[in-house]
Structure formats: structure tokens, C-alpha cells
PDB file of C-alpha atoms in Angstrom:
ATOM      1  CA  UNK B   1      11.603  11.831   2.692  1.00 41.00           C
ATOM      2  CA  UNK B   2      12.904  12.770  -0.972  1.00 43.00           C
ATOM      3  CA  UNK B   3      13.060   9.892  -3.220  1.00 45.00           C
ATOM      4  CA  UNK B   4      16.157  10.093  -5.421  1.00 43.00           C
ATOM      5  CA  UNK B   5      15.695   9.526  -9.199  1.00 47.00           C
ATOM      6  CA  UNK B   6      12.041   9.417  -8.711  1.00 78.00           C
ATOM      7  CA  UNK B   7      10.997  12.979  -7.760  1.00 86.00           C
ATOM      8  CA  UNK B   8       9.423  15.703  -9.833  1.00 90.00           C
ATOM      9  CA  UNK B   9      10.551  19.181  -8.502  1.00 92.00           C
ATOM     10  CA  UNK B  10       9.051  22.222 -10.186  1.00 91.00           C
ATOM     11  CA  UNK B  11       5.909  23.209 -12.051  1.00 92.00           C
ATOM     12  CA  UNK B  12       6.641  21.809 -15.709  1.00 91.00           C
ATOM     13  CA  UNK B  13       8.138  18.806 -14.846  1.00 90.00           C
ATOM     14  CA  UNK B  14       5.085  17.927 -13.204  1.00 92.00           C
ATOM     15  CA  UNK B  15       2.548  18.790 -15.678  1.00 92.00           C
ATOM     16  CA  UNK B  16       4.684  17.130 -18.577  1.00 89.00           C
ATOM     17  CA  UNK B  17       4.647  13.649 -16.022  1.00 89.00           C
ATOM     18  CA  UNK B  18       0.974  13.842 -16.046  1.00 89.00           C
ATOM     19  CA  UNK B  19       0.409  14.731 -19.490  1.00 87.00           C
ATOM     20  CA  UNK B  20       2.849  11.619 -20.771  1.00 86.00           C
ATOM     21  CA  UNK B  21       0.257   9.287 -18.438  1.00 84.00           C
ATOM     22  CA  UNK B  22       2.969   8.747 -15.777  1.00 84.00           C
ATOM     23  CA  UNK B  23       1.964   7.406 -12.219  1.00 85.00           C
ATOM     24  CA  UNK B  24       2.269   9.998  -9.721  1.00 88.00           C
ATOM     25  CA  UNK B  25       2.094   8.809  -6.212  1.00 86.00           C
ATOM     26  CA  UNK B  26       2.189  11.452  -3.996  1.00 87.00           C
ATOM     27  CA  UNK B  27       1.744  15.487  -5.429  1.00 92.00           C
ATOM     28  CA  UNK B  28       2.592  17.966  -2.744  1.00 94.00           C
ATOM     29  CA  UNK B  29       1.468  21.842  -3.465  1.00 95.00           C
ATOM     30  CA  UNK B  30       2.014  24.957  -1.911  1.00 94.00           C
ATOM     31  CA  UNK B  31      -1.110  26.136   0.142  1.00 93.00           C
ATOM     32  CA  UNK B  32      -2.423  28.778  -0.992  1.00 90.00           C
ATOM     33  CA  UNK B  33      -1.305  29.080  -4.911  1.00 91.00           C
ATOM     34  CA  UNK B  34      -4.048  29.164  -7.523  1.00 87.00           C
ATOM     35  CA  UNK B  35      -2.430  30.937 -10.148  1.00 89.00           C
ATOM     36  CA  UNK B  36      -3.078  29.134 -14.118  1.00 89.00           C
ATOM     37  CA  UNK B  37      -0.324  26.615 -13.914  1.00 89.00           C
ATOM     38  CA  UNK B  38      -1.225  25.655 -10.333  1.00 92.00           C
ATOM     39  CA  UNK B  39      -4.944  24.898 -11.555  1.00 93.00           C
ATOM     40  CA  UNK B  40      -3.602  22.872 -14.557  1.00 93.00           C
ATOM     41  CA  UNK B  41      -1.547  20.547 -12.429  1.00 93.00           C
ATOM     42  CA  UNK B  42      -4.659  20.548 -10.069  1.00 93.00           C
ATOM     43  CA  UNK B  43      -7.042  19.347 -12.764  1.00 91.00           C
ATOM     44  CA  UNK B  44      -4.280  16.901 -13.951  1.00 91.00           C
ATOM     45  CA  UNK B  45      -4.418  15.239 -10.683  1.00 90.00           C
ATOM     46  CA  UNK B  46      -8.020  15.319 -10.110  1.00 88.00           C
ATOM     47  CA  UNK B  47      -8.736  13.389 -13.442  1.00 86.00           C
ATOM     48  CA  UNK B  48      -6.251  10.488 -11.582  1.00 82.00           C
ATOM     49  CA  UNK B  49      -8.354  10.307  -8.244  1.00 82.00           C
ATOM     50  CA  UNK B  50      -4.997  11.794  -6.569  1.00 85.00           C
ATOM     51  CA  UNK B  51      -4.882  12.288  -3.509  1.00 82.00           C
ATOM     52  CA  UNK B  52      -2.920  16.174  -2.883  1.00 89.00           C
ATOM     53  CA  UNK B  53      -1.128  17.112   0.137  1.00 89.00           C
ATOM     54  CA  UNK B  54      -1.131  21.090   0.556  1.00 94.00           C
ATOM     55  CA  UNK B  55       1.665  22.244   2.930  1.00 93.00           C
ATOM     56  CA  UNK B  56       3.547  25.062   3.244  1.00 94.00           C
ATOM     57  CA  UNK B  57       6.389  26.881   1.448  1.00 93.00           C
ATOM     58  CA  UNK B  58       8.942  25.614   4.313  1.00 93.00           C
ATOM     59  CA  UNK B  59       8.090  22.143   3.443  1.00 92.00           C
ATOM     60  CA  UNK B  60       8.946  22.091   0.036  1.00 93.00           C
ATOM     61  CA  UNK B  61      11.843  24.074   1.002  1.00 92.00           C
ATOM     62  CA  UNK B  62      13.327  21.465   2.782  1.00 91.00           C
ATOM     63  CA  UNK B  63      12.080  18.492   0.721  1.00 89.00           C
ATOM     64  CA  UNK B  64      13.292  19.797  -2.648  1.00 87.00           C
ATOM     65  CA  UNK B  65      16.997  19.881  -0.873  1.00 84.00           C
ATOM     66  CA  UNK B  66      17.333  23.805  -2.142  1.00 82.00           C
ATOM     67  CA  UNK B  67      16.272  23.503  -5.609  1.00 88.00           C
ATOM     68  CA  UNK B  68      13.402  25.449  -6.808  1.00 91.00           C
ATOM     69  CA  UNK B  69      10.304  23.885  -6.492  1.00 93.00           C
ATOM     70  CA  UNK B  70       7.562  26.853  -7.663  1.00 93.00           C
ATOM     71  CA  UNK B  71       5.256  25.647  -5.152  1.00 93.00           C
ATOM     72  CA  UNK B  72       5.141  22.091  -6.654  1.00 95.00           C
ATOM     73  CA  UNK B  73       6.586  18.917  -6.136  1.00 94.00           C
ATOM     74  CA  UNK B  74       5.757  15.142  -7.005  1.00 92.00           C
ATOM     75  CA  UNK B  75       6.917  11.245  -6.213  1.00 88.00           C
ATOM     76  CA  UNK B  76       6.431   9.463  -9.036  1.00 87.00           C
ATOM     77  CA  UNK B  77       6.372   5.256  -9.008  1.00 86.00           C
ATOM     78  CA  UNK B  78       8.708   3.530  -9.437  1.00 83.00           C
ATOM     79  CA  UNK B  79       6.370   1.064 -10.879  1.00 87.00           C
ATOM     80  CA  UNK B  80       2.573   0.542 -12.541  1.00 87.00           C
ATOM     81  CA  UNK B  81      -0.425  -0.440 -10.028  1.00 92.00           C
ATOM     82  CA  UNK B  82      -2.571  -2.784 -11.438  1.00 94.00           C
ATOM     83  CA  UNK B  83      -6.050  -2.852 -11.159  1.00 94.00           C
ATOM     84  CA  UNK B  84      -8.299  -5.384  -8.222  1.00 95.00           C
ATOM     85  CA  UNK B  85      -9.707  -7.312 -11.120  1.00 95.00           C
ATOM     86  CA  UNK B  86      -5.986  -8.022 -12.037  1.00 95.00           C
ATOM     87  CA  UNK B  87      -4.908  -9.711  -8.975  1.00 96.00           C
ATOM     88  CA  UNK B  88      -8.703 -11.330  -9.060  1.00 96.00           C
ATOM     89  CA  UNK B  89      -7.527 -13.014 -12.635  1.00 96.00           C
ATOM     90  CA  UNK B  90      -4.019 -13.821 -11.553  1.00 96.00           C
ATOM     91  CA  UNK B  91      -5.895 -16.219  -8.846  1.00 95.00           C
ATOM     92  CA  UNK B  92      -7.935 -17.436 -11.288  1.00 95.00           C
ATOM     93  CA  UNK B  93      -5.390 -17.885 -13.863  1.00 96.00           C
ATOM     94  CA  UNK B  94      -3.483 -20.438 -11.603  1.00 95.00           C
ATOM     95  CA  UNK B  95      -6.846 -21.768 -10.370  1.00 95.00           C
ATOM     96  CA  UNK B  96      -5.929 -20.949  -7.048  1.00 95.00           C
ATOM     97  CA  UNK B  97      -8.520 -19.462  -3.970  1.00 95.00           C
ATOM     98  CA  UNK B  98      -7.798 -15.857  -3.806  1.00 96.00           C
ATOM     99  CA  UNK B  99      -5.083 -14.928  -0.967  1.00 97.00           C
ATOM    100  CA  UNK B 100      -3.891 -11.237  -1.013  1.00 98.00           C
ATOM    101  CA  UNK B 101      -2.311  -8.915   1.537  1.00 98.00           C
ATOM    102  CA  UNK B 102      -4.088  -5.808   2.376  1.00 97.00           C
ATOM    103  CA  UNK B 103      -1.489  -3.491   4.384  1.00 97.00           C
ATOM    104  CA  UNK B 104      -3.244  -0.600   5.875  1.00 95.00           C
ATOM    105  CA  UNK B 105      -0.985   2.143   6.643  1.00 89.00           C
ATOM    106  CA  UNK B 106       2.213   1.040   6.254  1.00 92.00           C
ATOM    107  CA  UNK B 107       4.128   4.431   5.915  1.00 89.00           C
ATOM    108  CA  UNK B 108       7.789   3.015   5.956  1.00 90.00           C
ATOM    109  CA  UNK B 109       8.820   1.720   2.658  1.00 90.00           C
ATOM    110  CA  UNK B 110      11.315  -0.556   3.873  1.00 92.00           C
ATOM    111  CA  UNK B 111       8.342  -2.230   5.758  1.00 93.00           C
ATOM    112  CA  UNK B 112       6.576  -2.085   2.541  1.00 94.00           C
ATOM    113  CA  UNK B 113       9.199  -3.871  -0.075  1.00 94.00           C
ATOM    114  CA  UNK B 114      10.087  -6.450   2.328  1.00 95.00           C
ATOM    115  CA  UNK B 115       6.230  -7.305   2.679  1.00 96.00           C
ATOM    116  CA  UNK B 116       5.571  -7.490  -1.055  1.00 96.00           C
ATOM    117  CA  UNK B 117       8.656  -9.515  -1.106  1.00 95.00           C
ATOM    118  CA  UNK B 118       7.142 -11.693   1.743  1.00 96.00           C
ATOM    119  CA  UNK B 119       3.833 -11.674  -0.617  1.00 96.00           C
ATOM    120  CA  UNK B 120       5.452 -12.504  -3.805  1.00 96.00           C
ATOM    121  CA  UNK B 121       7.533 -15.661  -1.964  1.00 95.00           C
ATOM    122  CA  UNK B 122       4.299 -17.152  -0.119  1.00 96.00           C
ATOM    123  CA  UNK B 123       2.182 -16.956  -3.106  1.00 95.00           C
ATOM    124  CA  UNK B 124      -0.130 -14.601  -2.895  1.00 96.00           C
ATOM    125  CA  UNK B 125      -1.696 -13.067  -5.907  1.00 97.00           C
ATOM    126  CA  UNK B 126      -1.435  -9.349  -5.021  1.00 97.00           C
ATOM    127  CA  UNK B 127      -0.544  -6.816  -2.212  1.00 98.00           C
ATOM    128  CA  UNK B 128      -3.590  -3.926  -1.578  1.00 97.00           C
ATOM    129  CA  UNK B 129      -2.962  -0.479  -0.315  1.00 96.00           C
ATOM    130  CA  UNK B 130      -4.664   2.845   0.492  1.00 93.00           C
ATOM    131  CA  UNK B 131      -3.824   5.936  -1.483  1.00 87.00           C
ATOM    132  CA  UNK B 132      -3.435   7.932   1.811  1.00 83.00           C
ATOM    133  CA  UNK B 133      -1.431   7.372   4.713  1.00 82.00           C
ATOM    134  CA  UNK B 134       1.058   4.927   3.437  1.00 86.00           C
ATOM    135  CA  UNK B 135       3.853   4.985   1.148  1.00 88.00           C
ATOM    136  CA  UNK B 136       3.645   4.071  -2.414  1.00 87.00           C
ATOM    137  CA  UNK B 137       5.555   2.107  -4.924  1.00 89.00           C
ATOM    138  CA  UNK B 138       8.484   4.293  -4.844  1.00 84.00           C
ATOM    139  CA  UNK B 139      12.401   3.923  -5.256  1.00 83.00           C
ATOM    140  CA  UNK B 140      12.939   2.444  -1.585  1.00 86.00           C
ATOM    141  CA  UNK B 141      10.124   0.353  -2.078  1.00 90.00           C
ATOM    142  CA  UNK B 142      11.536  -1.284  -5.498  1.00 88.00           C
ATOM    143  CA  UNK B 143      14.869  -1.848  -4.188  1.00 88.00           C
ATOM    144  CA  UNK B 144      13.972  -3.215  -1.050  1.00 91.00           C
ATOM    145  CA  UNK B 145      11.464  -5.666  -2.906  1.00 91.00           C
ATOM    146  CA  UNK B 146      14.439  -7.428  -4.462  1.00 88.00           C
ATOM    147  CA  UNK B 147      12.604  -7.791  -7.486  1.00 88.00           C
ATOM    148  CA  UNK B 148       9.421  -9.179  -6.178  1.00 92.00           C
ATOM    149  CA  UNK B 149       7.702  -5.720  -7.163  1.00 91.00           C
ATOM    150  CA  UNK B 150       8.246  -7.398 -11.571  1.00 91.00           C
ATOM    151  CA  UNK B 151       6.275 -10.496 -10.683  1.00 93.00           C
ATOM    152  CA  UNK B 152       3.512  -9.380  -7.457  1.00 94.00           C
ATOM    153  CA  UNK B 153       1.124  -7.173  -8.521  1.00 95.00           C
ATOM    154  CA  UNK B 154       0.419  -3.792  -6.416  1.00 96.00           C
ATOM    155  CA  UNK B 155      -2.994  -2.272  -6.341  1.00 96.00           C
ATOM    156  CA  UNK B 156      -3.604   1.156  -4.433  1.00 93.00           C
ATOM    157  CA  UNK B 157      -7.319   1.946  -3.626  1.00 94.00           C
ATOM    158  CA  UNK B 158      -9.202   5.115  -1.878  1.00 90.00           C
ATOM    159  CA  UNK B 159     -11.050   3.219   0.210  1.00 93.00           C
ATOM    160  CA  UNK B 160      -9.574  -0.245   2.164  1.00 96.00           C
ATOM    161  CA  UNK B 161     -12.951  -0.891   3.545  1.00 96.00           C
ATOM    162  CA  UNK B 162     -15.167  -0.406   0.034  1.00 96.00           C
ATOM    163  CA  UNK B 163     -12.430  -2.478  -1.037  1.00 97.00           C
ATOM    164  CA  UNK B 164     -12.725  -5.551   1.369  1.00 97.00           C
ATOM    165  CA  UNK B 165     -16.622  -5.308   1.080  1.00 96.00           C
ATOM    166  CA  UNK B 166     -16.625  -5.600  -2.673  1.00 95.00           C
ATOM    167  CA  UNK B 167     -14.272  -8.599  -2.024  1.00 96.00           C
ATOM    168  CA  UNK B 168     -16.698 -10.283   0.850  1.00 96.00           C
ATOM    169  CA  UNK B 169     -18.935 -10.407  -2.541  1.00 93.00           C
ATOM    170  CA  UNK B 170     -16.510 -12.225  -4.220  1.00 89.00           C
ATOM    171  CA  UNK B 171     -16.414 -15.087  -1.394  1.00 93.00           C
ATOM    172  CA  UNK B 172     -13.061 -13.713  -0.103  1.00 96.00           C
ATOM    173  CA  UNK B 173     -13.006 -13.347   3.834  1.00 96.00           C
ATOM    174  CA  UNK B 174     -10.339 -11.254   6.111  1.00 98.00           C
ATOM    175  CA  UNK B 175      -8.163 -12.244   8.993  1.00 97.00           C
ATOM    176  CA  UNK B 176      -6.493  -9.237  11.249  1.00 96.00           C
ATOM    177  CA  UNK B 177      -3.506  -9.286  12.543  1.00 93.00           C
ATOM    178  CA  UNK B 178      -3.541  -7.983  16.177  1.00 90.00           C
ATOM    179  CA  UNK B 179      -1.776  -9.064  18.558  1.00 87.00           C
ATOM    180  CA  UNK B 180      -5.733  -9.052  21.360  1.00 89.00           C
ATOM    181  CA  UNK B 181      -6.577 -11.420  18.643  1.00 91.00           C
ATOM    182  CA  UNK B 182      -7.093 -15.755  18.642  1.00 94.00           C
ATOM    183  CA  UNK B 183      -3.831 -17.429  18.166  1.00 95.00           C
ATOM    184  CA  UNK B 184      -3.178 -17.976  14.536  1.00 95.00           C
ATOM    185  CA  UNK B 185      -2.769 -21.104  15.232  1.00 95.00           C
ATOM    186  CA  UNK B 186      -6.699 -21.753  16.455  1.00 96.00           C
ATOM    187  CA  UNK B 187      -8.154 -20.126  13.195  1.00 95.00           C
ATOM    188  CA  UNK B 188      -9.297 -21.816  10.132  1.00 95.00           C
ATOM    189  CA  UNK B 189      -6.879 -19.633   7.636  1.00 95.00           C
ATOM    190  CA  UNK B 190      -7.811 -21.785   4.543  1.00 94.00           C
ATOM    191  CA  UNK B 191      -9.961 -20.466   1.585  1.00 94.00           C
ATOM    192  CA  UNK B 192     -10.036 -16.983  -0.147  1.00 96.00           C
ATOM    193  CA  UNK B 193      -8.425 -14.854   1.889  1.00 97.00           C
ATOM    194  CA  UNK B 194      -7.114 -11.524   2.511  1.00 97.00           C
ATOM    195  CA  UNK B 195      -4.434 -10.814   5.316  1.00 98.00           C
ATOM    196  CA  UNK B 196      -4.935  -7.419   6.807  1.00 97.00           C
ATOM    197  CA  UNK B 197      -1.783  -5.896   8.659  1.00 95.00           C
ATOM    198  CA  UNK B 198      -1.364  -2.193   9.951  1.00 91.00           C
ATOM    199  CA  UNK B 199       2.164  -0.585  10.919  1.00 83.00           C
ATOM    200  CA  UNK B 200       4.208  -0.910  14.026  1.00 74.00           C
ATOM    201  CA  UNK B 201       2.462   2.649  15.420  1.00 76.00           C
ATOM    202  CA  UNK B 202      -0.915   2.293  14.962  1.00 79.00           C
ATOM    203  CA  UNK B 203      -1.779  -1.160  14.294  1.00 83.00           C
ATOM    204  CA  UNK B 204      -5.051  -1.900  11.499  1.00 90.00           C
ATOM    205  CA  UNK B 205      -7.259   1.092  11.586  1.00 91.00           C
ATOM    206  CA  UNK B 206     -10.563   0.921  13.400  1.00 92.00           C
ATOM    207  CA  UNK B 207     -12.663   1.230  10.637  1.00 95.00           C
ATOM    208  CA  UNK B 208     -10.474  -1.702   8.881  1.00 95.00           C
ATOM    209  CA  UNK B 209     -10.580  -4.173  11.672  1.00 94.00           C
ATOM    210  CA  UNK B 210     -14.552  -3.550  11.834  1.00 95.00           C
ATOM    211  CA  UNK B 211     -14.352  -5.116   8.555  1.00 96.00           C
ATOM    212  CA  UNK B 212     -12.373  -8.562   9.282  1.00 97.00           C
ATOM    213  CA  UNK B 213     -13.958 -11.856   9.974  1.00 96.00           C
ATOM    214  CA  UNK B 214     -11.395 -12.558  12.607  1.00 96.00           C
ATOM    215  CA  UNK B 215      -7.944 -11.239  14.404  1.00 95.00           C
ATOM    216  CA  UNK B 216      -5.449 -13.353  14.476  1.00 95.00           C
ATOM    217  CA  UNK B 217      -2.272 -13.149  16.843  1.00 92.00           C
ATOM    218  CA  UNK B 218       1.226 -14.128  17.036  1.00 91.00           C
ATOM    219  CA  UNK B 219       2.461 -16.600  19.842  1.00 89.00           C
ATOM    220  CA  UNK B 220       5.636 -14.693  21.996  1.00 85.00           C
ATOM    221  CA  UNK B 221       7.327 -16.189  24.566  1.00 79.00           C
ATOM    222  CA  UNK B 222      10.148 -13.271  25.259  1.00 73.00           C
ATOM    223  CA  UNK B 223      10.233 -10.481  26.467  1.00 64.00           C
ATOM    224  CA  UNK B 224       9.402  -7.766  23.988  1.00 64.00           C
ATOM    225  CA  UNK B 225       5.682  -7.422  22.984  1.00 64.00           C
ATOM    226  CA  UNK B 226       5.724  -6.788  19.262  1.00 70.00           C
ATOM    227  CA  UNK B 227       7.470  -8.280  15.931  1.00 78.00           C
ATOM    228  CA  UNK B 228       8.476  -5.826  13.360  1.00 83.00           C
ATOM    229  CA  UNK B 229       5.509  -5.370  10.852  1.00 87.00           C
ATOM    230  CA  UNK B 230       7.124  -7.214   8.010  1.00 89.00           C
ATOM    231  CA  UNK B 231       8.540  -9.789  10.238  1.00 91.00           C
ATOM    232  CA  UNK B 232       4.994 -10.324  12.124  1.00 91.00           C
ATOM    233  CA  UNK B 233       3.656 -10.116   8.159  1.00 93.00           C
ATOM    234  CA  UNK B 234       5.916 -13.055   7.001  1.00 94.00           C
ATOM    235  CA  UNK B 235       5.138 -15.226  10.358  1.00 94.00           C
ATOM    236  CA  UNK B 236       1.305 -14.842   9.331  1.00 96.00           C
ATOM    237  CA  UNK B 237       1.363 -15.410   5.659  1.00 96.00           C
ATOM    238  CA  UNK B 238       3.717 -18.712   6.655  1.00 96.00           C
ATOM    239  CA  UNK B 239       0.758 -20.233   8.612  1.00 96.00           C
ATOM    240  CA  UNK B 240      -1.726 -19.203   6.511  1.00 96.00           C
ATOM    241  CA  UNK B 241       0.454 -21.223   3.774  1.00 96.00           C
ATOM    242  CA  UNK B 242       1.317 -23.711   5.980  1.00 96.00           C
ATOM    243  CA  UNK B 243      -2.732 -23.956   5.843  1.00 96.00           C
ATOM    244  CA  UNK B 244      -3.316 -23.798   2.151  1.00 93.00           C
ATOM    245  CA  UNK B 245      -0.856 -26.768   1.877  1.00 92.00           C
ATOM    246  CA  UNK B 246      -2.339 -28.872   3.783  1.00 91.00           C
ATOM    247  CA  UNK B 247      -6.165 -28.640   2.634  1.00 83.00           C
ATOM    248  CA  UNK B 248      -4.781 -28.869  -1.164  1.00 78.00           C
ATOM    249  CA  UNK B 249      -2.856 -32.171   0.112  1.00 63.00           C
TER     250      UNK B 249
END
């Protein structure tokens, strides 16, 4: 999927992106190049923890729409990610428990801005997502955010499970939404907490849903036998509100 207005197509136009310090979300390279300008863009990335996808010359072809792309293109964001300690002190800065959504693999980024969306209108103090296997903070994402994307902070990490056990140390505790899980409406949701969702596909990794305290599911009556994953998202984050409300009086 080419993201218009927000895609780097060619060698220089990469390497001047990194060099100016902008975010680069995704960097896709032709497999098998390692000529001088090809390592430069390499080490470029490598000093930003970025994670490269190597594919082949057909790929690009068709990605960079006909234009030439040297063996080289890159999605930049459409937006800054902020850092776990900033969503930490925008909790603590409204002297609020922790809540934060942690969206593991969410590779649709329609799915994506509507959830921060959902995130920024139920109060939570930050969305968290994986460098790899899921969209970024691109073009789609912004504009399907309606805005939410200037006030909710984003923060992309390498590793969703380092990340949730460096929160447990922080007091924060994880709920799982699956739909084999205890209905939502059964669970203590109250407290620092981090709401873990997965995409329509796949559902929460296994590795992921090791990592939760508990799995929470969604009451359905009809006949279907899933929600959308930003619907299911806002239905969660609404009790889990619901929740906070009522403890805080």
C-alpha cells in the first residue's frame, strides 16, 4: 500500500530524510544491493533501531507506481512517536492510574486511526505498538484519527512483551481481549491498566497473551462471531471507563 504525500522513493531522498532526523516508519530495500549508497542508508537506519524489509525488485516496482525507485523506498510518519516514559508522565501529570492501549498487530490503518481515536476519546494516556507487523503512524492513519493523533500520544516499541513486563514493574496490569476469555463484564478492569487487542486475522499474539493478567470477552447475542477490531476496541475501553468512573465516584 503506497502512502501518498508521505513516501520516499529513490536513494537520495531517503538518505537526506534520515540525515534531517525525520521518522521513517517502514524502509523497504532491494535484496541483494550493497553497493556505497545502499550501505549508507543501511547504517542510517540501523542507528534508528529500524526495522528493514528486503524484497525484491518486482515489489518496489509495483509499489513505487513506475517511478524509479534505485532499489530503495521509505514511509515516512506522518507524525512523532513519543517515548513510554511520555505517556507514563501524561498519567501522572493528570494524576490519573495509568490506562493505555497496546494494539498488537494491527496492520490496517483504518483499524489503527479509529482506535487511537477511540483512545484519545476514553481517556487513555497513550496507544503502544510494535515496530513490526503493524502499520505505523502514516497518512491513512492521521486522517482517519480525526485529529486525535495532535493530542494521544503514539509510542512504537521492538518488543510488546519487554514492553508490558517493564510496565508490570510499574504496577500496571493487562487485560486481553479474546473473545475464549471471562466476560468483561465479570473482571475487575479498575487500576493501571493496559488493554491489549490484536487484529481481526490473528487475534493477540501468543507470546502477548502469555503476558496478560486476564482475557476479557465481548457479550454477542447475533449471529456473527466477531466485532470489527476497532469496534470490539471501543466496546472494551467503554467498560473499562465505565469502571474507572465508578471507583473514582
Amino acid at each position: 500500500m503506497r502512502e501518498e504525500g508521505y513516501t520516499l522513493i529513490g536513494r537520495n531522498p531517503v538518505l537526506e530524510a534520515f540525515r534531517a532526523g525525520k521518522t521513517i516508519d517502514r524502509l523497504f530495500i532491494q535484496d541483494g544491493l550493497k553497493d556505497g549508497p545502499i550501505l549508507s542508508i543501511l547504517r542510517e537506519a540501523k542507528k534508528q533501531d529500524l526495522v528493514i524489509d528486503f524484497v525484491k525488485k518486482s515489489r518496489l516496482d509495483e509499489m513505487s507506481s513506475g517511478e524509479t525507485h534505485q532499489g530503495v523506498i521509505a514511509y515516512l510518519s506522518a507524525y512523532e512517536y513519543a517515548s513510554l516514559e511520555d505517556l507514563l508522565q501524561v498519567a501522572k501529570d493528570k494524576g490519573e492510574a495509568p490506562f493505555f492501549f497496546l494494539l498488537d498487530g494491527i496492520e490496517d490503518p483504518h483499524n489503527l486511526g479509529a482506535m487511537i481515536r477511540t483512545a484519545n476519546l476514553a481517556g487513555a494516556h497513550g496507544v503502544i505498538i510494535p515496530k513490526r507487523r503493524a502499520v505505523g503512524l502514516t497518512a491513512t492513519v492521521a486522517r482517519t484519527s480525526a485529529g486525535a493523533l495532535n493530542y494521544t500520544k503514539v509510542c512504537k516499541v521492538t518488543n510488546l512483551v519487554q514492553t508490558m513486563e517493564e510496565l508490570k514493574k510499574e504496577g500496571m496490569w493487562f487485560v486481553c481481549g479474546d473473545m475464549r476469555g471471562e466476560s468483561m463484564y465479570k473482571l475487575n478492569l479498575t487500576g493501571s491498566i493496559g488493554l491489549v487487542l490484536g487484529n481481526e486475522g490473528e487475534g493477540v499474539s501468543r507470546l502477548v497473551k502469555e503476558t496478560c493478567d486476564m482475557q476479557a470477552s465481548i457479550p454477542m447475542k447475533g449471529e456473527l462471531d466477531s466485532l470489527n477490531a476497532s469496534v470490539a476496541c471501543g466496546v472494551l475501553a467503554y467498560e473499562i471507563v465505565r469502571q474507572r468512573l465508578l471507583q473514582n465516584g
